[in-house]
Amino acid sequence: MIFLRLAKKQKEHKTIGFYGVDSGVGTTHLAIAAANYAVNEWGVPAAVAELGSRPCIRDLDLCSQDGSCFELDGVGYYPQLEPAQMPRLLNGPYRYLMLDMGCDGSGWQEFLRCDLKYVVASFSPWRMRQAEEFMDLHEKDHSKNYFTALLTVTGSVYEKKKFQRKYHVPVRTIPFIADPFRLAKDQLSFFQELI
């Protein structure tokens, strides 16, 4: 049974978008962790493509530092990818493509094309307003109905349920992930459900 599930995972092709409502909410961290889960737990080719305008993952490349694509622990990384390069990447060798959309709005249309769409937010009292403003903005264009879920590390159970009722979008809690390259056993079930 487990072998059949893994064989199915190795054949499917998915794009998974991670869009942050603000900077510093953990969008890049989560995309990297999800790609490492796909490679290390399922043994399927995965990559992280950065579509936001703020460069983050290019600093992982300790060898060339030229800003081009590179591989680290079996995961492909594409820093500051232009949307015009997406078709080539989608037709490439990767079965799971994690798209780090950043938070600036430049990758919104590409985000809406993803198979799974996750919005990442912080429910800390001093950052809750950004999540509400984001949802209000996208409620007008009805695109919030396409979100798979809103993900957050922080926030009380009460605040999460209140947010779910108000915006009619599932809110899931991200476990604390100290190292996105080496996932702990208690984090594996979260990623199995996520991707």
PDB file of C-alpha atoms in Angstrom:
ATOM      1  CA  MET A   1       0.000   0.000   0.000  1.00  0.00           C
ATOM      2  CA  ILE A   2       2.788   2.455   0.910  1.00  0.00           C
ATOM      3  CA  PHE A   3       4.680   1.524  -2.268  1.00  0.00           C
ATOM      4  CA  LEU A   4       1.584   2.286  -4.398  1.00  0.00           C
ATOM      5  CA  ARG A   5       1.163   5.720  -2.764  1.00  0.00           C
ATOM      6  CA  LEU A   6       4.820   6.583  -3.335  1.00  0.00           C
ATOM      7  CA  ALA A   7       4.621   5.429  -6.959  1.00  0.00           C
ATOM      8  CA  LYS A   8       1.635   7.731  -7.475  1.00  0.00           C
ATOM      9  CA  LYS A   9       3.530  10.678  -5.932  1.00  0.00           C
ATOM     10  CA  GLN A  10       6.467  10.070  -8.254  1.00  0.00           C
ATOM     11  CA  LYS A  11       4.209  10.407 -11.323  1.00  0.00           C
ATOM     12  CA  GLU A  12       2.106  13.441 -10.408  1.00  0.00           C
ATOM     13  CA  HIS A  13       3.131  16.995 -11.191  1.00  0.00           C
ATOM     14  CA  LYS A  14       2.074  19.856  -8.882  1.00  0.00           C
ATOM     15  CA  THR A  15       2.768  23.539  -8.529  1.00  0.00           C
ATOM     16  CA  ILE A  16       2.313  24.793  -4.983  1.00  0.00           C
ATOM     17  CA  GLY A  17       2.230  28.539  -4.384  1.00  0.00           C
ATOM     18  CA  PHE A  18       3.164  30.225  -1.111  1.00  0.00           C
ATOM     19  CA  TYR A  19       2.132  33.885  -0.933  1.00  0.00           C
ATOM     20  CA  GLY A  20       2.940  36.049   2.103  1.00  0.00           C
ATOM     21  CA  VAL A  21       0.604  38.765   3.304  1.00  0.00           C
ATOM     22  CA  ASP A  22       3.659  40.675   4.562  1.00  0.00           C
ATOM     23  CA  SER A  23       7.418  40.231   4.654  1.00  0.00           C
ATOM     24  CA  GLY A  24       8.902  38.120   7.426  1.00  0.00           C
ATOM     25  CA  VAL A  25       5.957  35.744   7.887  1.00  0.00           C
ATOM     26  CA  GLY A  26       7.916  32.645   6.805  1.00  0.00           C
ATOM     27  CA  THR A  27       6.903  32.193   3.165  1.00  0.00           C
ATOM     28  CA  THR A  28      10.396  31.307   1.888  1.00  0.00           C
ATOM     29  CA  HIS A  29      11.101  29.123   4.943  1.00  0.00           C
ATOM     30  CA  LEU A  30       7.917  27.129   4.322  1.00  0.00           C
ATOM     31  CA  ALA A  31       8.532  26.721   0.565  1.00  0.00           C
ATOM     32  CA  ILE A  32      12.053  25.385   1.227  1.00  0.00           C
ATOM     33  CA  ALA A  33      10.780  22.986   3.911  1.00  0.00           C
ATOM     34  CA  ALA A  34       8.034  21.673   1.594  1.00  0.00           C
ATOM     35  CA  ALA A  35      10.528  21.018  -1.220  1.00  0.00           C
ATOM     36  CA  ASN A  36      12.871  19.203   1.157  1.00  0.00           C
ATOM     37  CA  TYR A  37       9.966  17.099   2.385  1.00  0.00           C
ATOM     38  CA  ALA A  38       9.081  16.057  -1.198  1.00  0.00           C
ATOM     39  CA  VAL A  39      12.696  15.115  -1.987  1.00  0.00           C
ATOM     40  CA  ASN A  40      13.672  13.461   1.302  1.00  0.00           C
ATOM     41  CA  GLU A  41      10.411  11.741   2.297  1.00  0.00           C
ATOM     42  CA  TRP A  42       8.842  10.886  -1.060  1.00  0.00           C
ATOM     43  CA  GLY A  43      11.955  10.766  -3.217  1.00  0.00           C
ATOM     44  CA  VAL A  44      10.412  12.937  -5.939  1.00  0.00           C
ATOM     45  CA  PRO A  45      12.244  15.722  -7.792  1.00  0.00           C
ATOM     46  CA  ALA A  46      11.309  19.128  -6.345  1.00  0.00           C
ATOM     47  CA  ALA A  47      12.394  22.734  -6.748  1.00  0.00           C
ATOM     48  CA  VAL A  48      11.836  26.143  -5.195  1.00  0.00           C
ATOM     49  CA  ALA A  49      11.286  29.026  -7.608  1.00  0.00           C
ATOM     50  CA  GLU A  50      11.401  32.546  -6.229  1.00  0.00           C
ATOM     51  CA  LEU A  51       8.951  34.840  -8.046  1.00  0.00           C
ATOM     52  CA  GLY A  52       8.874  37.717  -5.563  1.00  0.00           C
ATOM     53  CA  SER A  53      10.973  40.805  -6.202  1.00  0.00           C
ATOM     54  CA  ARG A  54      12.857  40.522  -2.899  1.00  0.00           C
ATOM     55  CA  PRO A  55      15.783  38.090  -3.334  1.00  0.00           C
ATOM     56  CA  CYS A  56      16.184  35.545  -0.552  1.00  0.00           C
ATOM     57  CA  ILE A  57      17.275  32.120  -1.789  1.00  0.00           C
ATOM     58  CA  ARG A  58      20.274  33.223  -3.858  1.00  0.00           C
ATOM     59  CA  ASP A  59      22.240  33.505  -0.591  1.00  0.00           C
ATOM     60  CA  LEU A  60      21.971  29.702  -0.224  1.00  0.00           C
ATOM     61  CA  ASP A  61      24.284  29.239  -3.214  1.00  0.00           C
ATOM     62  CA  LEU A  62      27.709  29.230  -1.590  1.00  0.00           C
ATOM     63  CA  CYS A  63      29.538  28.050  -4.705  1.00  0.00           C
ATOM     64  CA  SER A  64      28.882  30.316  -7.660  1.00  0.00           C
ATOM     65  CA  GLN A  65      27.187  33.406  -6.196  1.00  0.00           C
ATOM     66  CA  ASP A  66      26.182  34.398  -9.744  1.00  0.00           C
ATOM     67  CA  GLY A  67      22.445  34.297  -8.977  1.00  0.00           C
ATOM     68  CA  SER A  68      21.640  31.472 -11.402  1.00  0.00           C
ATOM     69  CA  CYS A  69      19.879  28.210 -10.575  1.00  0.00           C
ATOM     70  CA  PHE A  70      21.610  25.724  -8.299  1.00  0.00           C
ATOM     71  CA  GLU A  71      20.962  22.501  -6.395  1.00  0.00           C
ATOM     72  CA  LEU A  72      21.278  21.888  -2.668  1.00  0.00           C
ATOM     73  CA  ASP A  73      20.596  18.504  -1.026  1.00  0.00           C
ATOM     74  CA  GLY A  74      18.641  17.316  -4.078  1.00  0.00           C
ATOM     75  CA  VAL A  75      16.350  20.371  -4.290  1.00  0.00           C
ATOM     76  CA  GLY A  76      16.607  22.737  -7.268  1.00  0.00           C
ATOM     77  CA  TYR A  77      16.618  26.461  -6.494  1.00  0.00           C
ATOM     78  CA  TYR A  78      15.708  29.222  -8.948  1.00  0.00           C
ATOM     79  CA  PRO A  79      16.334  32.652  -7.431  1.00  0.00           C
ATOM     80  CA  GLN A  80      14.398  35.624  -8.788  1.00  0.00           C
ATOM     81  CA  LEU A  81      12.777  33.718 -11.619  1.00  0.00           C
ATOM     82  CA  GLU A  82      11.006  35.805 -14.237  1.00  0.00           C
ATOM     83  CA  PRO A  83       7.402  34.730 -14.999  1.00  0.00           C
ATOM     84  CA  ALA A  84       8.394  34.287 -18.658  1.00  0.00           C
ATOM     85  CA  GLN A  85      10.730  31.453 -17.544  1.00  0.00           C
ATOM     86  CA  MET A  86       7.917  29.478 -15.868  1.00  0.00           C
ATOM     87  CA  PRO A  87       6.931  27.338 -18.908  1.00  0.00           C
ATOM     88  CA  ARG A  88      10.488  25.994 -19.209  1.00  0.00           C
ATOM     89  CA  LEU A  89      10.533  25.144 -15.505  1.00  0.00           C
ATOM     90  CA  LEU A  90       7.060  23.570 -15.590  1.00  0.00           C
ATOM     91  CA  ASN A  91       8.177  21.282 -18.415  1.00  0.00           C
ATOM     92  CA  GLY A  92      11.394  20.401 -16.610  1.00  0.00           C
ATOM     93  CA  PRO A  93      12.292  17.370 -14.506  1.00  0.00           C
ATOM     94  CA  TYR A  94      10.542  18.489 -11.282  1.00  0.00           C
ATOM     95  CA  ARG A  95       7.388  16.782 -10.070  1.00  0.00           C
ATOM     96  CA  TYR A  96       6.794  19.271  -7.238  1.00  0.00           C
ATOM     97  CA  LEU A  97       7.456  22.930  -7.840  1.00  0.00           C
ATOM     98  CA  MET A  98       7.216  25.214  -4.802  1.00  0.00           C
ATOM     99  CA  LEU A  99       6.653  28.822  -5.850  1.00  0.00           C
ATOM    100  CA  ASP A 100       7.791  31.424  -3.335  1.00  0.00           C
ATOM    101  CA  MET A 101       5.655  34.377  -4.410  1.00  0.00           C
ATOM    102  CA  GLY A 102       6.930  36.824  -1.812  1.00  0.00           C
ATOM    103  CA  CYS A 103       4.463  39.497  -0.742  1.00  0.00           C
ATOM    104  CA  ASP A 104       4.733  42.298  -3.272  1.00  0.00           C
ATOM    105  CA  GLY A 105       1.921  41.400  -5.676  1.00  0.00           C
ATOM    106  CA  SER A 106       4.107  40.858  -8.736  1.00  0.00           C
ATOM    107  CA  GLY A 107       3.445  37.109  -8.823  1.00  0.00           C
ATOM    108  CA  TRP A 108      -0.271  37.187  -8.042  1.00  0.00           C
ATOM    109  CA  GLN A 109      -1.452  35.889 -11.443  1.00  0.00           C
ATOM    110  CA  GLU A 110       1.065  33.030 -11.346  1.00  0.00           C
ATOM    111  CA  PHE A 111      -0.099  32.237  -7.789  1.00  0.00           C
ATOM    112  CA  LEU A 112      -3.687  31.863  -8.990  1.00  0.00           C
ATOM    113  CA  ARG A 113      -2.513  29.280 -11.584  1.00  0.00           C
ATOM    114  CA  CYS A 114      -0.994  26.991  -8.924  1.00  0.00           C
ATOM    115  CA  ASP A 115      -2.549  23.623  -8.139  1.00  0.00           C
ATOM    116  CA  LEU A 116      -2.386  24.355  -4.400  1.00  0.00           C
ATOM    117  CA  LYS A 117      -2.407  27.941  -3.089  1.00  0.00           C
ATOM    118  CA  TYR A 118      -1.333  28.835   0.434  1.00  0.00           C
ATOM    119  CA  VAL A 119      -1.403  32.319   1.899  1.00  0.00           C
ATOM    120  CA  VAL A 120       1.059  32.720   4.785  1.00  0.00           C
ATOM    121  CA  ALA A 121       0.288  35.237   7.533  1.00  0.00           C
ATOM    122  CA  SER A 122       1.107  36.108  11.105  1.00  0.00           C
ATOM    123  CA  PHE A 123      -1.686  36.277  13.652  1.00  0.00           C
ATOM    124  CA  SER A 124       0.420  38.123  16.193  1.00  0.00           C
ATOM    125  CA  PRO A 125      -1.714  40.962  17.620  1.00  0.00           C
ATOM    126  CA  TRP A 126       0.531  43.598  16.030  1.00  0.00           C
ATOM    127  CA  ARG A 127       0.398  41.919  12.568  1.00  0.00           C
ATOM    128  CA  MET A 128      -3.199  40.713  12.434  1.00  0.00           C
ATOM    129  CA  ARG A 129      -4.266  43.842  10.557  1.00  0.00           C
ATOM    130  CA  GLN A 130      -2.109  42.891   7.519  1.00  0.00           C
ATOM    131  CA  ALA A 131      -3.917  39.550   7.203  1.00  0.00           C
ATOM    132  CA  GLU A 132      -7.316  41.243   7.422  1.00  0.00           C
ATOM    133  CA  GLU A 133      -6.346  43.921   4.876  1.00  0.00           C
ATOM    134  CA  PHE A 134      -5.063  41.238   2.510  1.00  0.00           C
ATOM    135  CA  MET A 135      -8.328  39.301   2.725  1.00  0.00           C
ATOM    136  CA  ASP A 136     -10.435  42.450   2.323  1.00  0.00           C
ATOM    137  CA  LEU A 137      -8.455  43.417  -0.784  1.00  0.00           C
ATOM    138  CA  HIS A 138      -8.913  40.011  -2.412  1.00  0.00           C
ATOM    139  CA  GLU A 139     -12.517  39.640  -1.330  1.00  0.00           C
ATOM    140  CA  LYS A 140     -13.387  42.312  -3.899  1.00  0.00           C
ATOM    141  CA  ASP A 141     -11.959  40.316  -6.801  1.00  0.00           C
ATOM    142  CA  HIS A 142     -13.310  37.001  -5.429  1.00  0.00           C
ATOM    143  CA  SER A 143      -9.892  35.369  -5.791  1.00  0.00           C
ATOM    144  CA  LYS A 144      -9.797  34.471  -2.095  1.00  0.00           C
ATOM    145  CA  ASN A 145     -12.177  31.624  -2.917  1.00  0.00           C
ATOM    146  CA  TYR A 146      -9.295  29.939  -4.729  1.00  0.00           C
ATOM    147  CA  PHE A 147      -7.003  29.717  -1.675  1.00  0.00           C
ATOM    148  CA  THR A 148      -6.345  26.215  -0.452  1.00  0.00           C
ATOM    149  CA  ALA A 149      -5.749  27.557   3.071  1.00  0.00           C
ATOM    150  CA  LEU A 150      -4.287  30.413   5.057  1.00  0.00           C
ATOM    151  CA  LEU A 151      -1.285  29.247   7.086  1.00  0.00           C
ATOM    152  CA  THR A 152       0.054  30.824  10.260  1.00  0.00           C
ATOM    153  CA  VAL A 153       2.549  29.985  13.002  1.00  0.00           C
ATOM    154  CA  THR A 154       1.294  32.443  15.595  1.00  0.00           C
ATOM    155  CA  GLY A 155      -2.107  33.325  16.993  1.00  0.00           C
ATOM    156  CA  SER A 156      -4.618  31.983  19.446  1.00  0.00           C
ATOM    157  CA  VAL A 157      -7.189  29.329  18.589  1.00  0.00           C
ATOM    158  CA  TYR A 158      -9.905  31.935  19.209  1.00  0.00           C
ATOM    159  CA  GLU A 159      -8.385  34.401  16.696  1.00  0.00           C
ATOM    160  CA  LYS A 160      -8.000  31.678  14.066  1.00  0.00           C
ATOM    161  CA  LYS A 161     -11.621  30.526  14.409  1.00  0.00           C
ATOM    162  CA  LYS A 162     -12.829  34.129  14.314  1.00  0.00           C
ATOM    163  CA  PHE A 163     -10.817  34.744  11.129  1.00  0.00           C
ATOM    164  CA  GLN A 164     -12.172  31.554   9.518  1.00  0.00           C
ATOM    165  CA  ARG A 165     -15.762  32.575  10.249  1.00  0.00           C
ATOM    166  CA  LYS A 166     -15.262  36.123   8.966  1.00  0.00           C
ATOM    167  CA  TYR A 167     -13.453  35.265   5.707  1.00  0.00           C
ATOM    168  CA  HIS A 168     -14.652  31.698   5.029  1.00  0.00           C
ATOM    169  CA  VAL A 169     -11.148  30.390   4.379  1.00  0.00           C
ATOM    170  CA  PRO A 170      -9.502  27.459   6.213  1.00  0.00           C
ATOM    171  CA  VAL A 171      -6.779  28.516   8.666  1.00  0.00           C
ATOM    172  CA  ARG A 172      -4.082  25.935   9.437  1.00  0.00           C
ATOM    173  CA  THR A 173      -1.300  26.150  11.974  1.00  0.00           C
ATOM    174  CA  ILE A 174       2.281  25.709  10.785  1.00  0.00           C
ATOM    175  CA  PRO A 175       4.402  23.771  13.273  1.00  0.00           C
ATOM    176  CA  PHE A 176       7.615  25.403  14.443  1.00  0.00           C
ATOM    177  CA  ILE A 177      10.278  24.436  11.876  1.00  0.00           C
ATOM    178  CA  ALA A 178      13.762  25.187  13.189  1.00  0.00           C
ATOM    179  CA  ASP A 179      15.575  23.828  10.122  1.00  0.00           C
ATOM    180  CA  PRO A 180      13.725  23.704   6.766  1.00  0.00           C
ATOM    181  CA  PHE A 181      16.446  21.408   5.341  1.00  0.00           C
ATOM    182  CA  ARG A 182      16.116  18.736   8.078  1.00  0.00           C
ATOM    183  CA  LEU A 183      12.540  18.209   9.148  1.00  0.00           C
ATOM    184  CA  ALA A 184      11.716  16.621  12.493  1.00  0.00           C
ATOM    185  CA  LYS A 185       9.446  13.567  12.689  1.00  0.00           C
ATOM    186  CA  ASP A 186       6.646  15.541  14.361  1.00  0.00           C
ATOM    187  CA  GLN A 187       6.501  17.897  11.325  1.00  0.00           C
ATOM    188  CA  LEU A 188       6.113  15.201   8.677  1.00  0.00           C
ATOM    189  CA  SER A 189       2.336  14.765   9.002  1.00  0.00           C
ATOM    190  CA  PHE A 190       1.839  18.522   8.425  1.00  0.00           C
ATOM    191  CA  PHE A 191       3.741  18.370   5.123  1.00  0.00           C
ATOM    192  CA  GLN A 192       2.054  15.145   4.073  1.00  0.00           C
ATOM    193  CA  GLU A 193      -1.302  16.937   4.316  1.00  0.00           C
ATOM    194  CA  LEU A 194       0.082  20.185   2.852  1.00  0.00           C
ATOM    195  CA  ILE A 195       1.418  18.833  -0.426  1.00  0.00           C
TER     196      ILE A 195
END
